[in-house]
Amino acid sequence: MGFIIGLTGGIGSGKTSVADLFQELGIGIIDTDHLAHELIRPGGSAIQAIRIAFGDHFILEDGSLNRVTMRELVFFDEVARHKLEAILHPLIYQESRRRLPLIQSSYGILVVPLLLETEDYPELINRVLVVDCPESLQISRTMQRSKLKEQEVRAVMAAQCSRDERLALADDVIINDSDNQHLRQQVRMLHQKYLALVDKHSF
């Protein structure tokens, strides 16, 4: 399957920005958030299971998931959140596993927001890269990007690993608390490190 970096971080930490910078360097990216969106679009393979589990009112007329209604439910209902995850997570994992061998670059990056909260993904990756920033930045970025209320952002954060837990499990860390140039420099340094590791181990 090659040398695969598992990229993770809390909500609003900047995982997508980091993944985009690696992609600019020619690295193949598989983002499980993108896979999830494929599953819940019109005709997506998770739609029927969601309809059965939650009811027709969670499906829009075009056949896609009503993300606003579902988000309001799962943010404050842990049982509902686990029910949705039980539908989506196995499908996302299976599709990730299918696509990883198709990566053509020297190494690949698998972006998984809940990488450290689940048991399956560690077997697919060689190293854990955590994108880190202060929690206050996570909250402000997410509120600005997603138009969520602070209470909603904190509910998402509470369902994820704590910042300290993520950092303790990281092989590599990118600090995203400054400008894009600083972020780009860190990505380029890690890129060189990963290329050296690939050469050393002949993945």
Coordinates of C-alpha atoms in Angstrom, one line a residue:
M1 CA 0.0 0.0 0.0
G2 CA 3.0 2.3 0.2
F3 CA 4.0 4.8 2.8
I4 CA 0.9 6.5 4.2
I5 CA 0.7 9.5 6.6
G6 CA -2.5 9.7 8.7
L7 CA -3.3 13.5 8.9
T8 CA -5.6 14.5 11.7
G9 CA -6.4 17.4 14.1
G10 CA -9.3 18.9 15.9
I11 CA -12.1 20.8 14.2
G12 CA -10.9 24.1 12.8
S13 CA -7.2 23.2 13.2
G14 CA -6.5 23.5 9.5
K15 CA -6.3 19.9 8.2
T16 CA -7.6 20.9 4.8
S17 CA -5.2 23.7 4.4
V18 CA -2.3 21.4 5.2
A19 CA -3.6 18.7 2.9
D20 CA -3.9 21.2 0.1
L21 CA -0.2 22.3 0.6
F22 CA 0.9 18.7 0.4
Q23 CA -1.2 18.2 -2.8
E24 CA 0.6 21.2 -4.3
L25 CA 3.8 19.3 -3.8
G26 CA 2.3 16.4 -5.9
I27 CA 1.3 14.2 -3.0
G28 CA -1.8 12.0 -3.3
I29 CA -4.5 12.9 -0.8
I30 CA -7.5 10.9 0.3
D31 CA -9.8 13.0 2.6
T32 CA -12.4 11.0 4.5
D33 CA -14.6 14.1 4.8
H34 CA -14.8 14.2 1.0
L35 CA -15.7 10.5 1.0
A36 CA -18.4 11.2 3.5
H37 CA -19.9 13.8 1.3
E38 CA -20.0 11.3 -1.6
L39 CA -21.9 8.9 0.6
I40 CA -24.6 11.4 1.5
R41 CA -25.1 13.1 -1.9
P42 CA -28.1 12.2 -4.1
G43 CA -27.7 8.5 -4.9
G44 CA -25.0 8.1 -2.3
S45 CA -24.6 4.6 -0.9
A46 CA -25.4 5.7 2.7
I47 CA -28.7 7.5 1.9
Q48 CA -31.0 4.4 2.1
A49 CA -29.6 3.3 5.4
I50 CA -29.9 6.8 6.8
R51 CA -33.5 7.0 5.6
I52 CA -34.3 3.7 7.3
A53 CA -32.6 4.6 10.5
F54 CA -33.7 8.2 10.9
G55 CA -36.8 8.7 8.7
D56 CA -37.7 10.5 5.4
H57 CA -37.5 13.9 6.9
F58 CA -33.7 13.7 7.1
I59 CA -33.6 13.3 3.3
L60 CA -34.0 16.3 1.0
E61 CA -36.1 16.2 -2.2
D62 CA -33.0 15.8 -4.3
G63 CA -32.2 12.6 -2.5
S64 CA -29.3 13.9 -0.4
L65 CA -28.9 14.1 3.3
N66 CA -30.5 17.1 5.0
R67 CA -27.3 18.0 6.7
V68 CA -28.7 21.0 8.7
T69 CA -31.4 18.8 10.3
M70 CA -29.0 16.0 10.9
R71 CA -26.3 18.2 12.4
E72 CA -28.8 19.7 14.8
L73 CA -29.8 16.3 16.0
V74 CA -26.4 14.6 16.4
F75 CA -24.7 17.6 18.0
F76 CA -26.9 17.2 21.1
D77 CA -28.0 13.5 20.9
E78 CA -25.1 11.1 21.5
V79 CA -27.2 8.0 20.6
A80 CA -28.2 9.5 17.3
R81 CA -24.6 10.5 16.6
H82 CA -23.4 6.9 17.2
K83 CA -26.2 5.6 15.0
L84 CA -25.1 7.8 12.1
E85 CA -21.4 7.0 12.6
A86 CA -22.3 3.3 12.6
I87 CA -23.7 3.8 9.1
L88 CA -21.0 6.1 7.7
H89 CA -17.7 5.0 9.2
P90 CA -17.6 1.5 7.8
L91 CA -18.4 2.8 4.3
I92 CA -15.8 5.5 4.6
Y93 CA -13.2 3.0 5.8
Q94 CA -13.9 0.6 3.0
E95 CA -13.6 3.3 0.4
S96 CA -10.4 4.6 2.0
R97 CA -8.9 1.1 1.9
R98 CA -9.9 0.7 -1.7
R99 CA -8.3 4.0 -2.9
L100 CA -5.1 4.0 -0.9
P101 CA -3.3 1.5 -3.3
L102 CA -4.2 3.8 -6.2
I103 CA -2.0 6.6 -4.9
Q104 CA 0.9 7.2 -7.4
S105 CA 3.1 9.6 -5.5
S106 CA 6.1 8.7 -3.3
Y107 CA 3.9 8.6 -0.3
G108 CA 0.2 9.4 0.4
I109 CA -1.8 11.3 3.0
L110 CA -5.0 10.0 4.5
V111 CA -7.0 12.8 6.1
V112 CA -9.1 11.4 9.0
P113 CA -10.6 13.9 11.5
L114 CA -11.3 11.0 14.0
L115 CA -8.1 9.0 13.2
L116 CA -7.2 8.6 16.8
E117 CA -10.7 8.0 18.1
T118 CA -11.2 4.9 15.9
E119 CA -9.6 1.5 15.9
D120 CA -9.5 0.7 12.2
Y121 CA -7.3 3.4 10.6
P122 CA -4.0 2.9 12.4
E123 CA -3.5 -0.3 10.5
L124 CA -3.6 1.7 7.2
I125 CA -0.9 4.3 8.1
N126 CA 2.8 4.5 8.9
R127 CA 2.9 7.8 10.8
V128 CA 0.5 10.2 12.5
L129 CA 0.6 13.9 11.6
V130 CA -1.3 16.2 13.9
V131 CA -2.3 19.7 12.9
D132 CA -2.4 21.7 16.1
C133 CA -3.6 25.1 17.2
P134 CA -5.0 26.7 20.4
E135 CA -8.6 25.8 21.1
S136 CA -9.6 29.4 21.0
L137 CA -8.5 29.5 17.3
Q138 CA -10.3 26.2 16.6
I139 CA -13.5 27.8 17.9
S140 CA -13.2 31.1 16.1
R141 CA -12.2 29.5 12.8
T142 CA -15.1 27.0 12.9
M143 CA -17.6 29.7 13.8
Q144 CA -16.5 31.9 10.9
R145 CA -16.3 29.0 8.4
S146 CA -19.4 27.0 9.3
K147 CA -21.6 29.7 10.9
L148 CA -21.9 27.5 13.9
K149 CA -22.6 28.8 17.4
E150 CA -19.8 28.4 20.0
Q151 CA -21.9 25.9 21.9
E152 CA -22.1 23.7 18.8
V153 CA -18.4 23.9 18.1
R154 CA -17.6 22.9 21.7
A155 CA -20.0 20.0 21.3
V156 CA -18.0 18.7 18.4
M157 CA -14.7 19.3 20.2
A158 CA -16.0 17.3 23.2
A159 CA -16.6 14.3 21.0
Q160 CA -13.0 14.4 19.8
C161 CA -9.7 13.6 21.5
S162 CA -8.4 16.3 23.6
R163 CA -5.6 18.5 22.3
D164 CA -3.1 16.9 24.8
E165 CA -4.2 13.3 23.8
R166 CA -3.7 14.1 20.1
L167 CA -0.2 15.6 20.6
A168 CA 0.8 12.6 22.8
L169 CA 0.0 10.2 19.9
A170 CA 1.6 12.3 17.1
D171 CA 4.7 11.3 15.3
D172 CA 4.8 14.7 13.6
V173 CA 3.1 18.0 14.4
I174 CA 2.3 21.1 12.3
I175 CA 1.5 24.2 14.3
N176 CA -1.2 26.2 12.5
D177 CA -1.3 29.4 14.6
S178 CA 0.3 31.9 12.2
D179 CA 0.1 32.8 8.5
N180 CA 0.1 30.6 5.4
Q181 CA 3.8 31.1 4.8
H182 CA 4.7 29.6 8.1
L183 CA 2.3 26.7 7.4
R184 CA 3.9 26.2 4.0
Q185 CA 7.4 26.1 5.5
Q186 CA 6.4 23.3 7.9
V187 CA 4.8 21.3 5.2
R188 CA 7.9 21.5 3.0
M189 CA 10.1 20.4 5.8
L190 CA 7.9 17.4 6.5
H191 CA 7.7 16.6 2.8
Q192 CA 11.5 16.3 2.7
K193 CA 11.4 14.2 5.9
Y194 CA 8.8 11.8 4.4
L195 CA 10.7 11.5 1.1
A196 CA 13.8 10.5 3.1
L197 CA 11.8 7.9 5.1
V198 CA 10.4 6.4 1.9
D199 CA 13.9 6.1 0.5
K200 CA 15.3 4.6 3.7
H201 CA 12.6 2.0 4.0
S202 CA 12.0 1.5 0.2
F203 CA 8.2 1.7 0.5

